[in-house]
mmCIF file of C-alpha atoms in Angstrom:
data_model
loop_
_atom_site.group_PDB
_atom_site.id
_atom_site.type_symbol
_atom_site.label_atom_id
_atom_site.label_comp_id
_atom_site.label_asym_id
_atom_site.label_seq_id
_atom_site.Cartn_x
_atom_site.Cartn_y
_atom_site.Cartn_z
ATOM 1 C CA MET A 81 -46.383 -11.545 -88.484
ATOM 2 C CA ILE A 82 -44.562 -14.218 -86.530
ATOM 3 C CA LYS A 83 -46.073 -17.666 -86.925
ATOM 4 C CA VAL A 84 -46.704 -19.622 -83.735
ATOM 5 C CA ASP A 85 -46.752 -23.414 -83.989
ATOM 6 C CA LEU A 86 -48.509 -25.491 -81.344
ATOM 7 C CA VAL A 87 -47.235 -28.997 -80.568
ATOM 8 C CA THR A 88 -49.939 -30.708 -78.583
ATOM 9 C CA GLY A 89 -50.734 -34.218 -77.460
ATOM 10 C CA PHE A 90 -51.592 -36.130 -74.321
ATOM 11 C CA LEU A 91 -49.107 -36.877 -71.544
ATOM 12 C CA GLY A 92 -46.170 -38.952 -72.757
ATOM 13 C CA SER A 93 -47.174 -38.767 -76.422
ATOM 14 C CA GLY A 94 -43.761 -37.611 -77.646
ATOM 15 C CA LYS A 95 -44.157 -33.829 -77.949
ATOM 16 C CA THR A 96 -40.674 -32.978 -76.706
ATOM 17 C CA THR A 97 -39.035 -35.534 -79.000
ATOM 18 C CA PHE A 98 -40.861 -34.096 -82.003
ATOM 19 C CA ILE A 99 -39.932 -30.525 -81.052
ATOM 20 C CA ARG A 100 -36.262 -31.485 -80.993
ATOM 21 C CA THR A 101 -36.451 -32.823 -84.570
ATOM 22 C CA TYR A 102 -38.598 -29.948 -85.866
ATOM 23 C CA ALA A 103 -36.488 -27.259 -84.172
ATOM 24 C CA LYS A 104 -33.240 -28.665 -85.597
ATOM 25 C CA TYR A 105 -34.806 -28.654 -89.071
ATOM 26 C CA LEU A 106 -35.769 -24.976 -88.735
ATOM 27 C CA MET A 107 -32.345 -24.039 -87.356
ATOM 28 C CA ASP A 108 -30.575 -25.876 -90.185
ATOM 29 C CA ALA A 109 -32.652 -23.738 -92.555
ATOM 30 C CA GLY A 110 -31.223 -20.610 -90.897
ATOM 31 C CA LYS A 111 -34.310 -19.707 -88.852
ATOM 32 C CA LYS A 112 -34.246 -18.054 -85.449
ATOM 33 C CA ILE A 113 -36.805 -19.709 -83.208
ATOM 34 C CA GLY A 114 -38.225 -19.410 -79.738
ATOM 35 C CA ILE A 115 -39.575 -22.408 -77.823
ATOM 36 C CA ILE A 116 -42.109 -21.887 -75.034
ATOM 37 C CA GLU A 117 -42.191 -24.924 -72.760
ATOM 38 C CA ASN A 118 -44.963 -25.573 -70.274
ATOM 39 C CA ASP A 119 -44.869 -28.607 -67.999
ATOM 40 C CA PHE A 120 -47.697 -29.979 -65.883
ATOM 41 C CA GLY A 121 -46.667 -29.042 -62.372
ATOM 42 C CA ALA A 122 -44.159 -26.851 -60.606
ATOM 43 C CA ILE A 123 -40.926 -28.085 -62.227
ATOM 44 C CA ASN A 124 -40.290 -27.869 -65.971
ATOM 45 C CA VAL A 125 -38.532 -31.160 -66.702
ATOM 46 C CA ASP A 126 -39.265 -31.130 -70.452
ATOM 47 C CA MET A 127 -37.432 -27.833 -70.942
ATOM 48 C CA MET A 128 -34.332 -29.313 -69.348
ATOM 49 C CA MET A 129 -34.487 -32.097 -71.943
ATOM 50 C CA LEU A 130 -34.225 -29.454 -74.711
ATOM 51 C CA GLN A 131 -31.492 -27.359 -73.130
ATOM 52 C CA ASP A 132 -28.834 -28.453 -75.638
ATOM 53 C CA LEU A 133 -30.766 -26.666 -78.417
ATOM 54 C CA GLU A 134 -30.314 -23.258 -76.811
ATOM 55 C CA GLY A 135 -27.956 -20.875 -78.591
ATOM 56 C CA ASP A 136 -27.859 -17.956 -81.040
ATOM 57 C CA GLN A 137 -30.680 -19.453 -83.135
ATOM 58 C CA CYS A 138 -32.849 -20.856 -80.369
ATOM 59 C CA GLU A 139 -34.189 -19.440 -77.107
ATOM 60 C CA LEU A 140 -36.002 -21.536 -74.509
ATOM 61 C CA GLU A 141 -38.688 -19.893 -72.411
ATOM 62 C CA PRO A 142 -40.399 -21.783 -69.542
ATOM 63 C CA ILE A 143 -43.928 -21.429 -68.241
ATOM 64 C CA VAL A 144 -44.584 -23.155 -64.940
ATOM 65 C CA GLY A 145 -48.015 -23.925 -63.529
ATOM 66 C CA GLY A 146 -49.919 -24.646 -66.732
ATOM 67 C CA ASN A 147 -52.357 -26.881 -64.915
ATOM 68 C CA VAL A 148 -54.207 -23.680 -63.931
ATOM 69 C CA VAL A 149 -55.689 -22.179 -67.109
ATOM 70 C CA GLU A 150 -55.798 -18.542 -66.020
ATOM 71 C CA ASP A 151 -52.202 -18.713 -64.799
ATOM 72 C CA TRP A 152 -51.114 -20.223 -68.106
ATOM 73 C CA LYS A 153 -52.944 -17.573 -70.140
ATOM 74 C CA ARG A 154 -51.405 -14.719 -68.191
ATOM 75 C CA ARG A 155 -47.874 -16.121 -68.384
ATOM 76 C CA PHE A 156 -48.193 -17.149 -72.040
ATOM 77 C CA LYS A 157 -49.351 -13.653 -72.979
ATOM 78 C CA ALA A 158 -46.471 -12.054 -71.085
ATOM 79 C CA LYS A 159 -43.937 -14.383 -72.734
ATOM 80 C CA LEU A 160 -45.160 -13.636 -76.261
ATOM 81 C CA ILE A 161 -45.258 -9.878 -75.676
ATOM 82 C CA SER A 162 -41.633 -10.005 -74.530
ATOM 83 C CA MET A 163 -40.693 -12.111 -77.600
ATOM 84 C CA ALA A 164 -42.489 -9.947 -80.171
ATOM 85 C CA MET A 165 -39.523 -7.641 -80.869
ATOM 86 C CA GLN A 166 -36.686 -10.160 -80.654
ATOM 87 C CA GLY A 167 -36.535 -11.090 -84.336
ATOM 88 C CA TYR A 168 -37.901 -14.627 -84.231
ATOM 89 C CA ASP A 169 -38.894 -16.286 -87.483
ATOM 90 C CA ARG A 170 -41.085 -18.746 -85.633
ATOM 91 C CA VAL A 171 -42.231 -19.592 -82.121
ATOM 92 C CA ILE A 172 -42.962 -23.182 -81.052
ATOM 93 C CA VAL A 173 -45.257 -23.772 -78.092
ATOM 94 C CA GLU A 174 -45.380 -27.023 -76.141
ATOM 95 C CA PRO A 175 -48.203 -26.823 -73.610
ATOM 96 C CA SER A 176 -48.926 -29.311 -70.898
ATOM 97 C CA GLY A 177 -50.429 -32.599 -72.078
ATOM 98 C CA ILE A 178 -53.498 -31.604 -70.047
ATOM 99 C CA TYR A 179 -54.510 -28.784 -72.353
ATOM 100 C CA ASP A 180 -57.538 -27.596 -74.306
ATOM 101 C CA VAL A 181 -56.508 -26.162 -77.701
ATOM 102 C CA ASP A 182 -59.343 -23.603 -77.667
ATOM 103 C CA VAL A 183 -57.276 -21.610 -75.164
ATOM 104 C CA PHE A 184 -54.486 -21.252 -77.752
ATOM 105 C CA PHE A 185 -56.826 -19.759 -80.362
ATOM 106 C CA ASP A 186 -58.446 -17.443 -77.839
ATOM 107 C CA MET A 187 -55.060 -16.007 -76.882
ATOM 108 C CA LEU A 188 -53.621 -15.452 -80.371
ATOM 109 C CA TYR A 189 -56.800 -13.895 -81.762
ATOM 110 C CA ASP A 190 -56.887 -11.340 -78.935
ATOM 111 C CA GLU A 191 -55.038 -8.013 -78.838
ATOM 112 C CA PRO A 192 -52.245 -7.165 -78.443
ATOM 113 C CA LEU A 193 -50.905 -10.623 -79.485
ATOM 114 C CA SER A 194 -52.913 -10.499 -82.727
ATOM 115 C CA ASN A 195 -50.850 -7.453 -83.775
ATOM 116 C CA TRP A 196 -47.634 -9.459 -83.944
ATOM 117 C CA PHE A 197 -48.462 -13.169 -84.076
ATOM 118 C CA GLU A 198 -50.607 -15.556 -86.092
ATOM 119 C CA VAL A 199 -51.383 -19.254 -85.821
ATOM 120 C CA GLY A 200 -48.947 -21.253 -87.928
ATOM 121 C CA ASN A 201 -49.204 -25.030 -87.612
ATOM 122 C CA ILE A 202 -50.911 -27.247 -85.082
ATOM 123 C CA PHE A 203 -49.329 -30.669 -84.624
ATOM 124 C CA ALA A 204 -51.010 -33.349 -82.530
ATOM 125 C CA MET A 205 -48.842 -36.179 -81.263
ATOM 126 C CA VAL A 206 -50.658 -39.443 -80.548
ATOM 127 C CA ASP A 207 -49.063 -42.599 -79.179
ATOM 128 C CA ALA A 208 -49.235 -45.236 -81.915
ATOM 129 C CA LYS A 209 -50.293 -47.728 -79.223
ATOM 130 C CA LEU A 210 -53.053 -45.525 -77.855
ATOM 131 C CA ASP A 211 -54.475 -46.858 -74.595
ATOM 132 C CA VAL A 212 -58.131 -47.675 -75.245
ATOM 133 C CA ARG A 213 -58.941 -47.472 -71.511
ATOM 134 C CA MET A 214 -59.218 -43.706 -71.362
ATOM 135 C CA SER A 215 -61.458 -41.754 -69.036
ATOM 136 C CA GLU A 216 -64.105 -39.476 -70.488
ATOM 137 C CA GLN A 217 -62.039 -36.440 -69.523
ATOM 138 C CA ALA A 218 -58.903 -37.813 -71.170
ATOM 139 C CA GLU A 219 -60.885 -38.581 -74.324
ATOM 140 C CA TYR A 220 -62.186 -35.029 -74.411
ATOM 141 C CA LEU A 221 -58.697 -33.532 -74.151
ATOM 142 C CA LEU A 222 -57.529 -35.806 -76.956
ATOM 143 C CA THR A 223 -60.478 -34.625 -79.071
ATOM 144 C CA SER A 224 -59.493 -31.013 -78.493
ATOM 145 C CA GLN A 225 -55.902 -31.744 -79.464
ATOM 146 C CA VAL A 226 -56.515 -33.627 -82.715
ATOM 147 C CA ALA A 227 -59.657 -31.822 -83.958
ATOM 148 C CA ASN A 228 -57.781 -28.707 -85.076
ATOM 149 C CA ALA A 229 -54.487 -30.318 -86.032
ATOM 150 C CA GLY A 230 -52.996 -29.623 -89.435
ATOM 151 C CA LYS A 231 -51.276 -32.970 -89.030
ATOM 152 C CA VAL A 232 -51.671 -35.806 -86.541
ATOM 153 C CA ILE A 233 -48.430 -37.730 -86.052
ATOM 154 C CA LEU A 234 -48.331 -41.203 -84.531
ATOM 155 C CA SER A 235 -45.363 -41.193 -82.185
ATOM 156 C CA LYS A 236 -43.305 -44.339 -81.516
ATOM 157 C CA ALA A 237 -44.767 -45.663 -84.764
ATOM 158 C CA GLU A 238 -41.747 -47.845 -85.446
ATOM 159 C CA GLU A 239 -42.596 -49.883 -82.334
ATOM 160 C CA ALA A 240 -46.254 -50.478 -83.249
ATOM 161 C CA SER A 241 -47.653 -53.100 -85.600
ATOM 162 C CA ALA A 242 -49.835 -52.171 -88.572
ATOM 163 C CA LYS A 243 -52.831 -53.510 -86.636
ATOM 164 C CA GLU A 244 -52.032 -51.393 -83.558
ATOM 165 C CA LYS A 245 -51.682 -48.250 -85.652
ATOM 166 C CA GLN A 246 -54.967 -48.919 -87.410
ATOM 167 C CA GLN A 247 -56.680 -49.519 -84.058
ATOM 168 C CA THR A 248 -55.332 -46.192 -82.809
ATOM 169 C CA VAL A 249 -56.785 -44.337 -85.800
ATOM 170 C CA GLU A 250 -60.119 -46.100 -85.309
ATOM 171 C CA LYS A 251 -60.077 -45.132 -81.629
ATOM 172 C CA LEU A 252 -59.422 -41.495 -82.574
ATOM 173 C CA ASN A 253 -62.358 -41.510 -84.978
ATOM 174 C CA ALA A 254 -64.666 -43.053 -82.384
ATOM 175 C CA ILE A 255 -63.724 -40.379 -79.845
ATOM 176 C CA LEU A 256 -64.233 -37.579 -82.393
ATOM 177 C CA GLU A 257 -67.668 -38.953 -83.254
ATOM 178 C CA LYS A 258 -68.539 -39.129 -79.548
ATOM 179 C CA TYR A 259 -67.873 -35.396 -79.252
ATOM 180 C CA ASN A 260 -69.722 -34.521 -82.468
ATOM 181 C CA CYS A 261 -66.619 -33.624 -84.464
ATOM 182 C CA LYS A 262 -66.961 -34.187 -88.202
ATOM 183 C CA ARG A 263 -63.297 -34.955 -88.829
ATOM 184 C CA SER A 264 -62.319 -38.524 -89.612
ATOM 185 C CA PHE A 265 -58.724 -39.686 -89.968
ATOM 186 C CA LYS A 266 -57.067 -42.203 -92.262
ATOM 187 C CA LEU A 267 -53.792 -44.002 -91.667
ATOM 188 C CA GLY A 268 -51.008 -42.740 -93.930
ATOM 189 C CA THR A 269 -47.703 -44.189 -95.061
ATOM 190 C CA ALA A 270 -44.184 -43.266 -93.992
ATOM 191 C CA LYS A 271 -44.117 -40.774 -96.901
ATOM 192 C CA TRP A 272 -45.554 -37.276 -96.782
ATOM 193 C CA GLU A 273 -49.216 -36.798 -97.709
ATOM 194 C CA ASP A 274 -50.854 -33.361 -98.047
ATOM 195 C CA ASP A 275 -54.306 -34.497 -96.972
ATOM 196 C CA GLN A 276 -54.822 -33.077 -93.472
ATOM 197 C CA ASP A 277 -57.019 -36.027 -92.532
ATOM 198 C CA VAL A 278 -54.248 -38.528 -93.223
ATOM 199 C CA VAL A 279 -52.285 -39.462 -90.111
ATOM 200 C CA LEU A 280 -48.516 -39.520 -90.505
ATOM 201 C CA ALA A 281 -47.227 -42.777 -89.018
ATOM 202 C CA LYS A 282 -43.539 -42.121 -88.635
ATOM 203 C CA ASP A 283 -41.175 -42.016 -85.683
ATOM 204 C CA SER A 284 -40.595 -38.310 -85.001
ATOM 205 C CA GLU A 285 -36.900 -38.874 -84.279
ATOM 206 C CA ILE A 286 -36.263 -39.943 -87.884
ATOM 207 C CA LEU A 287 -38.590 -37.758 -89.925
ATOM 208 C CA GLY A 288 -37.092 -37.063 -93.355
ATOM 209 C CA LYS A 289 -36.587 -33.688 -95.058
ATOM 210 C CA GLU A 290 -39.662 -34.142 -97.284
ATOM 211 C CA GLN A 291 -41.860 -34.883 -94.280
ATOM 212 C CA LEU A 292 -40.514 -31.956 -92.252
ATOM 213 C CA GLU A 293 -40.994 -29.587 -95.178
ATOM 214 C CA GLY A 294 -44.579 -30.791 -95.498
ATOM 215 C CA LEU A 295 -45.158 -30.324 -91.780
ATOM 216 C CA LEU A 296 -43.874 -26.760 -92.049
ATOM 217 C CA HIS A 297 -46.856 -25.940 -94.264
ATOM 218 C CA CYS A 298 -49.576 -28.171 -92.791
ATOM 219 C CA GLY A 299 -51.449 -25.326 -91.028
ATOM 220 C CA TYR A 300 -54.502 -26.148 -88.959
ATOM 221 C CA VAL A 301 -58.184 -27.041 -89.334
ATOM 222 C CA ASN A 302 -61.269 -25.273 -88.011
ATOM 223 C CA ALA A 303 -63.280 -28.167 -86.579
ATOM 224 C CA ASP A 304 -65.989 -27.812 -83.967
ATOM 225 C CA HIS A 305 -66.754 -30.377 -81.293
ATOM 226 C CA LYS A 306 -68.904 -30.716 -78.204
ATOM 227 C CA LYS A 307 -67.446 -29.175 -75.069
ATOM 228 C CA LEU A 308 -66.980 -30.972 -71.789
ATOM 229 C CA TRP A 309 -66.524 -28.858 -68.687
ATOM 230 C CA PHE A 310 -64.616 -30.300 -65.744
ATOM 231 C CA ASP A 311 -61.958 -29.326 -63.219
ATOM 232 C CA LYS A 312 -58.660 -30.586 -64.647
ATOM 233 C CA ASN A 313 -56.959 -30.219 -61.266
ATOM 234 C CA GLU A 314 -59.408 -32.653 -59.694
ATOM 235 C CA MET A 315 -58.957 -35.243 -62.453
ATOM 236 C CA PHE A 316 -55.245 -34.964 -63.252
ATOM 237 C CA THR A 317 -52.545 -34.603 -60.630
ATOM 238 C CA SER A 318 -48.776 -34.697 -60.338
ATOM 239 C CA LEU A 319 -46.576 -35.806 -57.450
ATOM 240 C CA PHE A 320 -42.966 -34.720 -56.973
ATOM 241 C CA PHE A 321 -40.146 -36.619 -55.293
ATOM 242 C CA VAL A 322 -36.706 -35.129 -54.654
ATOM 243 C CA ASP A 323 -33.385 -36.419 -53.369
ATOM 244 C CA GLN A 324 -34.067 -40.028 -54.366
ATOM 245 C CA LYS A 325 -31.030 -42.031 -53.256
ATOM 246 C CA LEU A 326 -31.731 -44.941 -55.593
ATOM 247 C CA THR A 327 -29.685 -46.890 -58.107
ATOM 248 C CA GLU A 328 -30.718 -46.837 -61.756
ATOM 249 C CA GLU A 329 -31.896 -50.474 -61.531
ATOM 250 C CA THR A 330 -33.983 -49.875 -58.396
ATOM 251 C CA LEU A 331 -35.596 -46.775 -59.854
ATOM 252 C CA GLN A 332 -36.530 -48.602 -63.055
ATOM 253 C CA GLU A 333 -38.082 -51.419 -61.008
ATOM 254 C CA LYS A 334 -40.143 -48.951 -58.971
ATOM 255 C CA ILE A 335 -41.339 -47.132 -62.093
ATOM 256 C CA LYS A 336 -42.443 -50.429 -63.658
ATOM 257 C CA GLU A 337 -44.327 -51.370 -60.492
ATOM 258 C CA LEU A 338 -45.963 -47.952 -60.463
ATOM 259 C CA MET A 339 -47.187 -48.406 -64.025
ATOM 260 C CA GLN A 340 -48.491 -51.938 -63.512
ATOM 261 C CA GLN A 341 -50.259 -51.804 -60.136
ATOM 262 C CA GLU A 342 -53.809 -50.387 -60.087
ATOM 263 C CA ARG A 343 -53.500 -49.496 -56.391
ATOM 264 C CA PHE A 344 -51.415 -46.448 -57.380
ATOM 265 C CA GLY A 345 -54.170 -44.977 -59.559
ATOM 266 C CA THR A 346 -53.966 -44.405 -63.318
ATOM 267 C CA VAL A 347 -50.360 -43.378 -63.974
ATOM 268 C CA PHE A 348 -49.780 -41.819 -67.402
ATOM 269 C CA ARG A 349 -46.185 -40.773 -67.150
ATOM 270 C CA VAL A 350 -43.128 -40.799 -64.897
ATOM 271 C CA LYS A 351 -40.227 -38.499 -65.692
ATOM 272 C CA GLY A 352 -37.250 -36.916 -64.004
ATOM 273 C CA PHE A 353 -33.544 -37.263 -63.321
ATOM 274 C CA LEU A 354 -31.113 -39.355 -61.330
ATOM 275 C CA GLN A 355 -27.499 -38.302 -60.757
ATOM 276 C CA LYS A 356 -24.772 -40.855 -61.401
ATOM 277 C CA LYS A 357 -21.607 -41.276 -59.338
ATOM 278 C CA ASP A 358 -19.536 -39.550 -62.055
ATOM 279 C CA GLY A 359 -21.646 -36.394 -61.720
ATOM 280 C CA LYS A 360 -23.584 -36.874 -64.939
ATOM 281 C CA TRP A 361 -27.360 -37.304 -65.007
ATOM 282 C CA LEU A 362 -29.767 -39.895 -66.288
ATOM 283 C CA SER A 363 -33.108 -38.583 -67.557
ATOM 284 C CA PHE A 364 -36.083 -40.949 -67.201
ATOM 285 C CA ASN A 365 -39.204 -40.677 -69.353
ATOM 286 C CA ALA A 366 -41.612 -43.570 -68.891
ATOM 287 C CA THR A 367 -45.072 -44.422 -70.181
ATOM 288 C CA HIS A 368 -46.933 -47.744 -70.027
ATOM 289 C CA ASP A 369 -45.242 -49.186 -73.102
ATOM 290 C CA GLN A 370 -41.837 -47.510 -73.018
ATOM 291 C CA MET A 371 -39.076 -46.332 -70.707
ATOM 292 C CA HIS A 372 -36.546 -43.979 -72.266
ATOM 293 C CA VAL A 373 -33.298 -43.418 -70.349
ATOM 294 C CA GLN A 374 -30.726 -40.907 -71.573
ATOM 295 C CA THR A 375 -27.412 -39.594 -70.215
ATOM 296 C CA MET A 376 -27.265 -35.801 -69.842
ATOM 297 C CA GLU A 377 -24.685 -33.302 -68.609
ATOM 298 C CA GLN A 378 -27.209 -31.377 -66.501
ATOM 299 C CA GLY A 379 -30.304 -32.352 -64.582
ATOM 300 C CA GLN A 380 -32.264 -31.760 -61.418
ATOM 301 C CA ASP A 381 -32.830 -34.175 -58.574
ATOM 302 C CA VAL A 382 -36.548 -34.711 -59.095
ATOM 303 C CA LEU A 383 -38.978 -37.431 -60.136
ATOM 304 C CA ILE A 384 -42.508 -36.553 -61.266
ATOM 305 C CA VAL A 385 -45.505 -38.905 -61.400
ATOM 306 C CA ILE A 386 -48.493 -37.722 -63.473
ATOM 307 C CA GLY A 387 -51.875 -39.385 -63.769
ATOM 308 C CA GLU A 388 -55.547 -39.592 -62.818
ATOM 309 C CA HIS A 389 -56.792 -40.228 -59.272
ATOM 310 C CA LEU A 390 -53.287 -40.896 -57.982
ATOM 311 C CA ALA A 391 -53.049 -42.688 -54.639
ATOM 312 C CA LYS A 392 -50.637 -40.254 -53.011
ATOM 313 C CA GLU A 393 -49.913 -42.228 -49.839
ATOM 314 C CA GLU A 394 -49.341 -45.484 -51.749
ATOM 315 C CA ILE A 395 -46.934 -43.798 -54.179
ATOM 316 C CA GLU A 396 -45.078 -41.997 -51.401
ATOM 317 C CA GLN A 397 -44.637 -45.324 -49.644
ATOM 318 C CA LEU A 398 -43.189 -46.869 -52.809
ATOM 319 C CA PHE A 399 -40.478 -44.201 -53.038
ATOM 320 C CA LYS A 400 -39.501 -44.184 -49.358
#
């Protein structure tokens, strides 16, 4: 049986960064892995950020359109069936940040996938400076993502104070209680701890060998919680902008304005690429408390804005 690991977490929580570290650890151990990448929207930007991993030991497989559950289920099933006979030691799945983990269990427990695959580990990435101003729908998705996690990892933990990390754990526990989940988390140290209810507070880019080995065996938890039914496409939307003839400085200024001004709606994340004059690309990945800019050899001329109740006309005007 091929183990399938799920790396979940809300938009901008650091899933792709963690996958890079975890995948390199598995490849260094001689494992052949497949990575299924699903982005929220029609263009898979996150997969492009992992393209340097691809080679003899690692295959990248995209799924586009994961904001429609039935589409995602059909495409995910087809991807895994095609991967079943390719000799993978492990498959890593990064779904959209707008994702209910129950769908993952439903798929892997159903035939024919259950003949070849089994649930391995579930990792939940949570921003160490978790925004306390979350909508009810966003809180529910976070509940789904952390309730079954074998390990919750606070991303960007090096940038958060001890008080901020503790507040994040307390916020998680309050949300779990709201949705009648019996799990309760405790803040851990930078070292590995086996207790599945202890949150690992460590920047995923610099996880040590002991921590990665522990994560490899963390598994998952069966934890029930109250369900909340709503149309994700009505709550969460994405806007795409192409052929942006902007300088790096101007683009950063516009992204900051987008994050700070309420008139644009609740913006969770802005990501995409900008081509430099020398032909190379800059990748942008911005949340409210961080903007990560990285030089890459390949990219695509696109900028994606993701959030709740986005003011489309206002945002389009900003990027004119």
